[in-house]
Amino acid sequence: MMWIVSLLAGSLFGAGLTISGMVNPQKILNFLDFAAISSGGWDPTLAFVFAGAVTVMAVTYPFQKRLASPMIGSTFHLPGRQDIDMQLVAGATIFGIGWGLVGICPGPAIAAFAVTKVHLAEFSIFFAALSAGIILRMVTKNRVQAVPAE
Amino acid sequence: MENFTPWTGLIGGLMIGLSSAFFLLTTGRISGISGIIEGAMEPGQSGYGWQIVYLLGLPLGATMVGMFLPQYLPEIKVTASWPVLALAGFIAGYGARLGNGCTSGHGVCGLPRLAPRSIISTVVFMSVAALTVFVTRHVF
């Protein structure tokens, strides 16, 4: 059941990324290019995508709070941390540089493989590097956490 | 405002939101793509496998758009060079996990919960990304 739900959710997410145009890095960069507002080259589409997604989630949470448990699985896995630490800010900063350099974030990096015909090499390089970055953090995190446990 | 597509943007955004809401109410989990990729790289953990299936769904959904709604398939244009793509991918992956989330987890799922960490994260990565685009497009 978990696999069926995951496939459905992933497919709907991927279809949304595609229809919204967010699989096109140029569209992301044209949104982030606020200096182009005056020249008319700015593309506000990402704000509409974000507004649509955030609105659905905003009306879902009050409903979710009244549920004792999700439909499959025993508990809700919602992050409970409230503290703002350096890792959060540094991580968002580093991620923002990577995202701003090419206009690709993790979801579209995978969905785009089914859309692009001419940029398969570019997305392969990006996804391989993305995976390497994620693995580096996994490895270093476990090492840091292992020290106080000893 | 060239290439501005508010309607497909809004509809695609609603689909992303519906997917995240569906996944939350069924599994109790946040649709954070970078976290799901991390989970997919840890074979052996309990409940392993759904992450791979979820990630396969992303291109599957895109493929279905191409099959049933081909007029809504966007053009994809990548102008970055291979070394820049490699650098950007690496730091985007590392940064997303260091900060416990990216555009999907903090942006789509955390922001509407008014989670303070997600608000900070989204404001920071949006600002830094915009600054990065300014520097690469208008300074150099």
mmCIF file of C-alpha atoms in Angstrom:
data_model
loop_
_atom_site.group_PDB
_atom_site.id
_atom_site.type_symbol
_atom_site.label_atom_id
_atom_site.label_comp_id
_atom_site.label_asym_id
_atom_site.label_seq_id
_atom_site.Cartn_x
_atom_site.Cartn_y
_atom_site.Cartn_z
ATOM 1 C CA MET A 1 0.000 0.000 0.000
ATOM 2 C CA MET A 2 2.858 2.359 0.868
ATOM 3 C CA TRP A 3 4.322 1.742 -2.584
ATOM 4 C CA ILE A 4 1.061 2.434 -4.428
ATOM 5 C CA VAL A 5 0.498 5.669 -2.502
ATOM 6 C CA SER A 6 4.118 6.712 -3.087
ATOM 7 C CA LEU A 7 3.839 6.090 -6.824
ATOM 8 C CA LEU A 8 0.577 8.069 -7.027
ATOM 9 C CA ALA A 9 1.948 10.990 -4.995
ATOM 10 C CA GLY A 10 5.247 11.046 -6.908
ATOM 11 C CA SER A 11 3.440 10.947 -10.258
ATOM 12 C CA LEU A 12 1.060 13.768 -9.355
ATOM 13 C CA PHE A 13 4.000 15.815 -8.041
ATOM 14 C CA GLY A 14 5.976 15.169 -11.249
ATOM 15 C CA ALA A 15 2.989 16.042 -13.435
ATOM 16 C CA GLY A 16 2.533 19.293 -11.479
ATOM 17 C CA LEU A 17 6.198 20.210 -11.878
ATOM 18 C CA THR A 18 5.849 19.583 -15.618
ATOM 19 C CA ILE A 19 2.575 21.424 -16.320
ATOM 20 C CA SER A 20 3.729 24.389 -14.232
ATOM 21 C CA GLY A 21 6.889 24.619 -16.329
ATOM 22 C CA MET A 22 9.146 24.251 -13.282
ATOM 23 C CA VAL A 23 11.114 21.463 -14.996
ATOM 24 C CA ASN A 24 12.519 24.193 -17.249
ATOM 25 C CA PRO A 25 15.526 25.746 -15.456
ATOM 26 C CA GLN A 26 15.217 28.868 -17.608
ATOM 27 C CA LYS A 27 11.786 29.553 -16.109
ATOM 28 C CA ILE A 28 13.197 29.338 -12.560
ATOM 29 C CA LEU A 29 16.089 31.671 -13.416
ATOM 30 C CA ASN A 30 13.723 34.128 -15.140
ATOM 31 C CA PHE A 31 11.705 34.285 -11.905
ATOM 32 C CA LEU A 32 14.756 34.751 -9.694
ATOM 33 C CA ASP A 33 15.999 37.547 -11.976
ATOM 34 C CA PHE A 34 14.272 40.421 -10.163
ATOM 35 C CA ALA A 35 16.574 42.937 -11.853
ATOM 36 C CA ALA A 36 14.698 42.141 -15.092
ATOM 37 C CA ILE A 37 11.403 43.534 -13.740
ATOM 38 C CA SER A 38 12.134 47.000 -15.104
ATOM 39 C CA SER A 39 13.048 45.700 -18.568
ATOM 40 C CA GLY A 40 9.958 43.455 -18.772
ATOM 41 C CA GLY A 41 11.966 40.217 -18.868
ATOM 42 C CA TRP A 42 10.807 38.953 -15.469
ATOM 43 C CA ASP A 43 8.663 35.776 -15.337
ATOM 44 C CA PRO A 44 6.452 35.676 -12.181
ATOM 45 C CA THR A 45 5.166 32.135 -12.880
ATOM 46 C CA LEU A 46 7.004 30.481 -9.954
ATOM 47 C CA ALA A 47 5.075 32.688 -7.516
ATOM 48 C CA PHE A 48 1.814 31.308 -8.948
ATOM 49 C CA VAL A 49 3.068 27.719 -8.644
ATOM 50 C CA PHE A 50 4.110 28.343 -5.067
ATOM 51 C CA ALA A 51 0.822 30.073 -4.228
ATOM 52 C CA GLY A 52 -1.174 27.123 -5.593
ATOM 53 C CA ALA A 53 0.832 24.507 -3.704
ATOM 54 C CA VAL A 54 1.012 26.450 -0.432
ATOM 55 C CA THR A 55 -2.740 27.224 -0.495
ATOM 56 C CA VAL A 56 -3.662 23.525 -0.754
ATOM 57 C CA MET A 57 -1.301 22.650 2.098
ATOM 58 C CA ALA A 58 -2.538 25.562 4.234
ATOM 59 C CA VAL A 59 -6.116 24.251 4.095
ATOM 60 C CA THR A 60 -4.921 20.665 4.652
ATOM 61 C CA TYR A 61 -3.085 21.192 7.965
ATOM 62 C CA PRO A 62 -6.152 22.198 10.060
ATOM 63 C CA PHE A 63 -7.849 19.044 8.774
ATOM 64 C CA GLN A 64 -4.729 16.931 9.430
ATOM 65 C CA LYS A 65 -4.504 18.198 13.025
ATOM 66 C CA ARG A 66 -7.892 16.638 13.820
ATOM 67 C CA LEU A 67 -6.738 13.200 12.693
ATOM 68 C CA ALA A 68 -5.249 10.862 15.281
ATOM 69 C CA SER A 69 -3.172 9.052 12.683
ATOM 70 C CA PRO A 70 -2.628 8.965 8.899
ATOM 71 C CA MET A 71 -4.658 6.506 6.813
ATOM 72 C CA ILE A 72 -1.748 4.113 6.462
ATOM 73 C CA GLY A 73 0.953 4.125 9.088
ATOM 74 C CA SER A 74 0.713 4.813 12.797
ATOM 75 C CA THR A 75 1.840 8.426 13.301
ATOM 76 C CA PHE A 76 2.413 11.709 11.500
ATOM 77 C CA HIS A 77 6.100 12.354 10.842
ATOM 78 C CA LEU A 78 6.030 16.130 11.095
ATOM 79 C CA PRO A 79 9.291 17.863 12.068
ATOM 80 C CA GLY A 80 8.926 19.266 15.565
ATOM 81 C CA ARG A 81 12.097 21.331 15.828
ATOM 82 C CA GLN A 82 11.629 25.055 16.418
ATOM 83 C CA ASP A 83 15.243 26.189 16.890
ATOM 84 C CA ILE A 84 17.071 28.214 14.262
ATOM 85 C CA ASP A 85 20.654 26.941 14.132
ATOM 86 C CA MET A 86 23.638 27.681 11.918
ATOM 87 C CA GLN A 87 23.195 24.434 9.967
ATOM 88 C CA LEU A 88 19.721 25.502 8.869
ATOM 89 C CA VAL A 89 20.883 28.930 7.678
ATOM 90 C CA ALA A 90 24.134 27.656 6.150
ATOM 91 C CA GLY A 91 22.308 24.792 4.424
ATOM 92 C CA ALA A 92 19.675 27.125 2.938
ATOM 93 C CA THR A 93 22.439 29.508 1.807
ATOM 94 C CA ILE A 94 24.477 26.764 0.111
ATOM 95 C CA PHE A 95 21.346 25.275 -1.466
ATOM 96 C CA GLY A 96 20.284 28.732 -2.677
ATOM 97 C CA ILE A 97 23.619 29.271 -4.450
ATOM 98 C CA GLY A 98 23.328 25.900 -6.220
ATOM 99 C CA TRP A 99 19.703 26.528 -7.181
ATOM 100 C CA GLY A 100 20.472 30.048 -8.401
ATOM 101 C CA LEU A 101 23.496 28.949 -10.453
ATOM 102 C CA VAL A 102 21.508 26.683 -12.793
ATOM 103 C CA GLY A 103 17.807 26.897 -11.826
ATOM 104 C CA ILE A 104 17.399 23.214 -10.968
ATOM 105 C CA CYS A 105 16.191 21.882 -7.605
ATOM 106 C CA PRO A 106 15.889 18.195 -6.595
ATOM 107 C CA GLY A 107 12.309 17.470 -7.780
ATOM 108 C CA PRO A 108 12.611 18.906 -11.288
ATOM 109 C CA ALA A 109 16.106 17.373 -11.560
ATOM 110 C CA ILE A 110 14.440 13.946 -11.648
ATOM 111 C CA ALA A 111 11.147 14.768 -13.404
ATOM 112 C CA ALA A 112 12.957 16.553 -16.265
ATOM 113 C CA PHE A 113 14.470 13.266 -17.461
ATOM 114 C CA ALA A 114 11.065 12.397 -18.935
ATOM 115 C CA VAL A 115 10.620 15.785 -20.630
ATOM 116 C CA THR A 116 13.939 16.801 -22.128
ATOM 117 C CA LYS A 117 15.279 15.288 -25.315
ATOM 118 C CA VAL A 118 18.421 17.310 -25.845
ATOM 119 C CA HIS A 119 19.627 17.919 -22.272
ATOM 120 C CA LEU A 120 19.831 14.364 -20.897
ATOM 121 C CA ALA A 121 23.600 14.722 -20.352
ATOM 122 C CA GLU A 122 23.144 17.986 -18.447
ATOM 123 C CA PHE A 123 20.494 16.525 -16.129
ATOM 124 C CA SER A 124 22.563 13.362 -15.606
ATOM 125 C CA ILE A 125 25.549 15.435 -14.491
ATOM 126 C CA PHE A 126 23.380 17.548 -12.210
ATOM 127 C CA PHE A 127 21.644 14.545 -10.654
ATOM 128 C CA ALA A 128 24.900 12.619 -10.121
ATOM 129 C CA ALA A 129 26.427 15.673 -8.418
ATOM 130 C CA LEU A 130 23.242 16.246 -6.384
ATOM 131 C CA SER A 131 23.375 12.654 -5.157
ATOM 132 C CA ALA A 132 27.058 13.005 -4.294
ATOM 133 C CA GLY A 133 26.297 16.129 -2.245
ATOM 134 C CA ILE A 134 23.488 14.356 -0.405
ATOM 135 C CA ILE A 135 25.754 11.356 0.312
ATOM 136 C CA LEU A 136 28.543 13.640 1.590
ATOM 137 C CA ARG A 137 26.123 15.152 4.099
ATOM 138 C CA MET A 138 24.847 11.684 5.129
ATOM 139 C CA VAL A 139 28.381 10.450 5.756
ATOM 140 C CA THR A 140 29.626 13.544 7.613
ATOM 141 C CA LYS A 141 26.424 13.826 9.679
ATOM 142 C CA ASN A 142 26.715 10.247 10.893
ATOM 143 C CA ARG A 143 30.361 10.820 11.816
ATOM 144 C CA VAL A 144 29.550 13.950 13.826
ATOM 145 C CA GLN A 145 26.682 12.227 15.598
ATOM 146 C CA ALA A 146 28.783 9.165 16.333
ATOM 147 C CA VAL A 147 31.343 11.111 18.358
ATOM 148 C CA PRO A 148 29.255 12.004 21.454
ATOM 149 C CA ALA A 149 27.775 8.511 21.453
ATOM 150 C CA GLU A 150 31.167 6.930 22.031
ATOM 151 C CA MET B 1 6.631 39.642 -18.944
ATOM 152 C CA GLU B 2 7.678 37.341 -21.756
ATOM 153 C CA ASN B 3 6.775 33.651 -21.357
ATOM 154 C CA PHE B 4 4.646 34.378 -18.268
ATOM 155 C CA THR B 5 2.251 31.408 -17.827
ATOM 156 C CA PRO B 6 0.077 32.124 -14.763
ATOM 157 C CA TRP B 7 -2.651 29.547 -15.448
ATOM 158 C CA THR B 8 -0.505 26.483 -16.057
ATOM 159 C CA GLY B 9 1.656 27.695 -13.165
ATOM 160 C CA LEU B 10 -1.327 27.847 -10.823
ATOM 161 C CA ILE B 11 -2.761 24.510 -11.989
ATOM 162 C CA GLY B 12 0.630 22.781 -11.714
ATOM 163 C CA GLY B 13 1.075 24.326 -8.270
ATOM 164 C CA LEU B 14 -2.330 23.057 -7.155
ATOM 165 C CA MET B 15 -1.305 19.570 -8.343
ATOM 166 C CA ILE B 16 1.927 19.765 -6.330
ATOM 167 C CA GLY B 17 -0.096 20.866 -3.298
ATOM 168 C CA LEU B 18 -2.679 18.086 -3.797
ATOM 169 C CA SER B 19 0.105 15.515 -4.091
ATOM 170 C CA SER B 20 1.697 16.752 -0.854
ATOM 171 C CA ALA B 21 -1.671 16.832 0.950
ATOM 172 C CA PHE B 22 -2.543 13.328 -0.264
ATOM 173 C CA PHE B 23 0.851 11.989 0.810
ATOM 174 C CA LEU B 24 0.562 13.658 4.233
ATOM 175 C CA LEU B 25 -2.946 12.382 4.964
ATOM 176 C CA THR B 26 -2.220 8.843 3.758
ATOM 177 C CA THR B 27 1.321 8.224 5.002
ATOM 178 C CA GLY B 28 1.783 11.004 7.569
ATOM 179 C CA ARG B 29 4.913 12.155 5.757
ATOM 180 C CA ILE B 30 6.237 15.417 4.340
ATOM 181 C CA SER B 31 6.847 15.495 0.574
ATOM 182 C CA GLY B 32 10.446 16.643 0.849
ATOM 183 C CA ILE B 33 12.227 15.521 -2.294
ATOM 184 C CA SER B 34 15.816 15.917 -1.069
ATOM 185 C CA GLY B 35 14.963 13.920 2.052
ATOM 186 C CA ILE B 36 13.300 11.219 -0.045
ATOM 187 C CA ILE B 37 16.433 11.012 -2.232
ATOM 188 C CA GLU B 38 18.522 10.652 0.945
ATOM 189 C CA GLY B 39 16.209 7.880 2.137
ATOM 190 C CA ALA B 40 16.501 6.137 -1.243
ATOM 191 C CA MET B 41 20.270 5.941 -0.692
ATOM 192 C CA GLU B 42 19.995 4.078 2.605
ATOM 193 C CA PRO B 43 19.103 0.493 1.736
ATOM 194 C CA GLY B 44 18.494 -1.734 4.724
ATOM 195 C CA GLN B 45 16.532 0.726 6.832
ATOM 196 C CA SER B 46 13.076 -0.420 7.883
ATOM 197 C CA GLY B 47 10.321 0.469 5.439
ATOM 198 C CA TYR B 48 12.870 1.030 2.685
ATOM 199 C CA GLY B 49 11.687 0.996 -0.908
ATOM 200 C CA TRP B 50 8.849 3.521 -1.076
ATOM 201 C CA GLN B 51 11.385 6.312 -1.617
ATOM 202 C CA ILE B 52 12.572 4.687 -4.855
ATOM 203 C CA VAL B 53 8.977 4.198 -6.017
ATOM 204 C CA TYR B 54 8.111 7.816 -5.154
ATOM 205 C CA LEU B 55 11.118 9.135 -7.088
ATOM 206 C CA LEU B 56 10.260 6.954 -10.102
ATOM 207 C CA GLY B 57 6.809 8.551 -9.989
ATOM 208 C CA LEU B 58 8.257 12.000 -10.757
ATOM 209 C CA PRO B 59 9.324 11.195 -14.354
ATOM 210 C CA LEU B 60 6.296 8.895 -14.692
ATOM 211 C CA GLY B 61 3.977 11.841 -13.995
ATOM 212 C CA ALA B 62 5.931 13.963 -16.460
ATOM 213 C CA THR B 63 5.625 11.178 -19.036
ATOM 214 C CA MET B 64 1.858 11.029 -18.551
ATOM 215 C CA VAL B 65 1.613 14.773 -19.207
ATOM 216 C CA GLY B 66 3.477 14.166 -22.468
ATOM 217 C CA MET B 67 1.099 11.333 -23.406
ATOM 218 C CA PHE B 68 -2.255 12.843 -22.492
ATOM 219 C CA LEU B 69 -1.633 16.594 -22.468
ATOM 220 C CA PRO B 70 1.279 17.060 -24.883
ATOM 221 C CA GLN B 71 0.359 20.715 -25.430
ATOM 222 C CA TYR B 72 1.305 21.343 -21.770
ATOM 223 C CA LEU B 73 4.785 19.846 -22.071
ATOM 224 C CA PRO B 74 7.210 22.746 -21.536
ATOM 225 C CA GLU B 75 10.359 23.412 -23.486
ATOM 226 C CA ILE B 76 13.472 22.721 -21.437
ATOM 227 C CA LYS B 77 16.515 24.893 -21.929
ATOM 228 C CA VAL B 78 19.758 24.410 -19.997
ATOM 229 C CA THR B 79 22.444 26.993 -20.652
ATOM 230 C CA ALA B 80 24.848 26.141 -17.822
ATOM 231 C CA SER B 81 28.144 24.431 -18.677
ATOM 232 C CA TRP B 82 28.908 20.925 -17.412
ATOM 233 C CA PRO B 83 31.340 22.041 -14.664
ATOM 234 C CA VAL B 84 28.803 24.594 -13.391
ATOM 235 C CA LEU B 85 26.058 21.924 -13.429
ATOM 236 C CA ALA B 86 28.292 19.590 -11.422
ATOM 237 C CA LEU B 87 29.196 22.270 -8.885
ATOM 238 C CA ALA B 88 25.597 23.491 -8.576
ATOM 239 C CA GLY B 89 24.217 19.977 -8.181
ATOM 240 C CA PHE B 90 26.772 19.078 -5.543
ATOM 241 C CA ILE B 91 26.202 22.117 -3.349
ATOM 242 C CA ALA B 92 22.421 22.019 -3.861
ATOM 243 C CA GLY B 93 22.410 18.425 -2.591
ATOM 244 C CA TYR B 94 24.752 19.066 0.319
ATOM 245 C CA GLY B 95 23.044 22.323 1.316
ATOM 246 C CA ALA B 96 19.539 20.882 1.110
ATOM 247 C CA ARG B 97 20.442 18.090 3.533
ATOM 248 C CA LEU B 98 22.521 20.307 5.835
ATOM 249 C CA GLY B 99 19.481 22.589 6.148
ATOM 250 C CA ASN B 100 17.033 19.647 6.400
ATOM 251 C CA GLY B 101 15.071 20.474 3.274
ATOM 252 C CA CYS B 102 14.721 22.266 -0.034
ATOM 253 C CA THR B 103 11.982 23.954 -2.085
ATOM 254 C CA SER B 104 9.511 21.102 -1.502
ATOM 255 C CA GLY B 105 10.032 20.219 2.165
ATOM 256 C CA HIS B 106 10.580 23.706 3.589
ATOM 257 C CA GLY B 107 8.772 25.689 0.885
ATOM 258 C CA VAL B 108 5.642 23.738 -0.052
ATOM 259 C CA CYS B 109 5.205 21.685 3.139
ATOM 260 C CA GLY B 110 6.811 23.727 5.940
ATOM 261 C CA LEU B 111 5.813 27.270 5.046
ATOM 262 C CA PRO B 112 2.014 26.697 5.196
ATOM 263 C CA ARG B 113 2.489 25.066 8.640
ATOM 264 C CA LEU B 114 4.171 28.334 9.666
ATOM 265 C CA ALA B 115 7.102 26.265 10.905
ATOM 266 C CA PRO B 116 9.727 28.837 11.935
ATOM 267 C CA ARG B 117 12.627 26.792 10.537
ATOM 268 C CA SER B 118 10.888 26.513 7.163
ATOM 269 C CA ILE B 119 10.073 30.228 7.023
ATOM 270 C CA ILE B 120 13.741 31.090 7.693
ATOM 271 C CA SER B 121 14.985 28.476 5.228
ATOM 272 C CA THR B 122 12.653 29.581 2.412
ATOM 273 C CA VAL B 123 13.449 33.280 2.867
ATOM 274 C CA VAL B 124 17.190 32.521 2.923
ATOM 275 C CA PHE B 125 17.374 30.214 -0.094
ATOM 276 C CA MET B 126 15.048 32.431 -2.162
ATOM 277 C CA SER B 127 17.113 35.535 -1.377
ATOM 278 C CA VAL B 128 20.449 33.796 -1.952
ATOM 279 C CA ALA B 129 19.230 32.253 -5.229
ATOM 280 C CA ALA B 130 17.993 35.656 -6.457
ATOM 281 C CA LEU B 131 21.326 37.218 -5.475
ATOM 282 C CA THR B 132 23.176 34.429 -7.297
ATOM 283 C CA VAL B 133 21.140 35.058 -10.466
ATOM 284 C CA PHE B 134 21.813 38.797 -10.162
ATOM 285 C CA VAL B 135 25.549 38.208 -9.883
ATOM 286 C CA THR B 136 25.748 35.671 -12.732
ATOM 287 C CA ARG B 137 23.459 37.592 -15.113
ATOM 288 C CA HIS B 138 24.184 41.231 -14.380
ATOM 289 C CA VAL B 139 27.601 41.490 -12.745
ATOM 290 C CA PHE B 140 29.749 39.032 -14.703
#
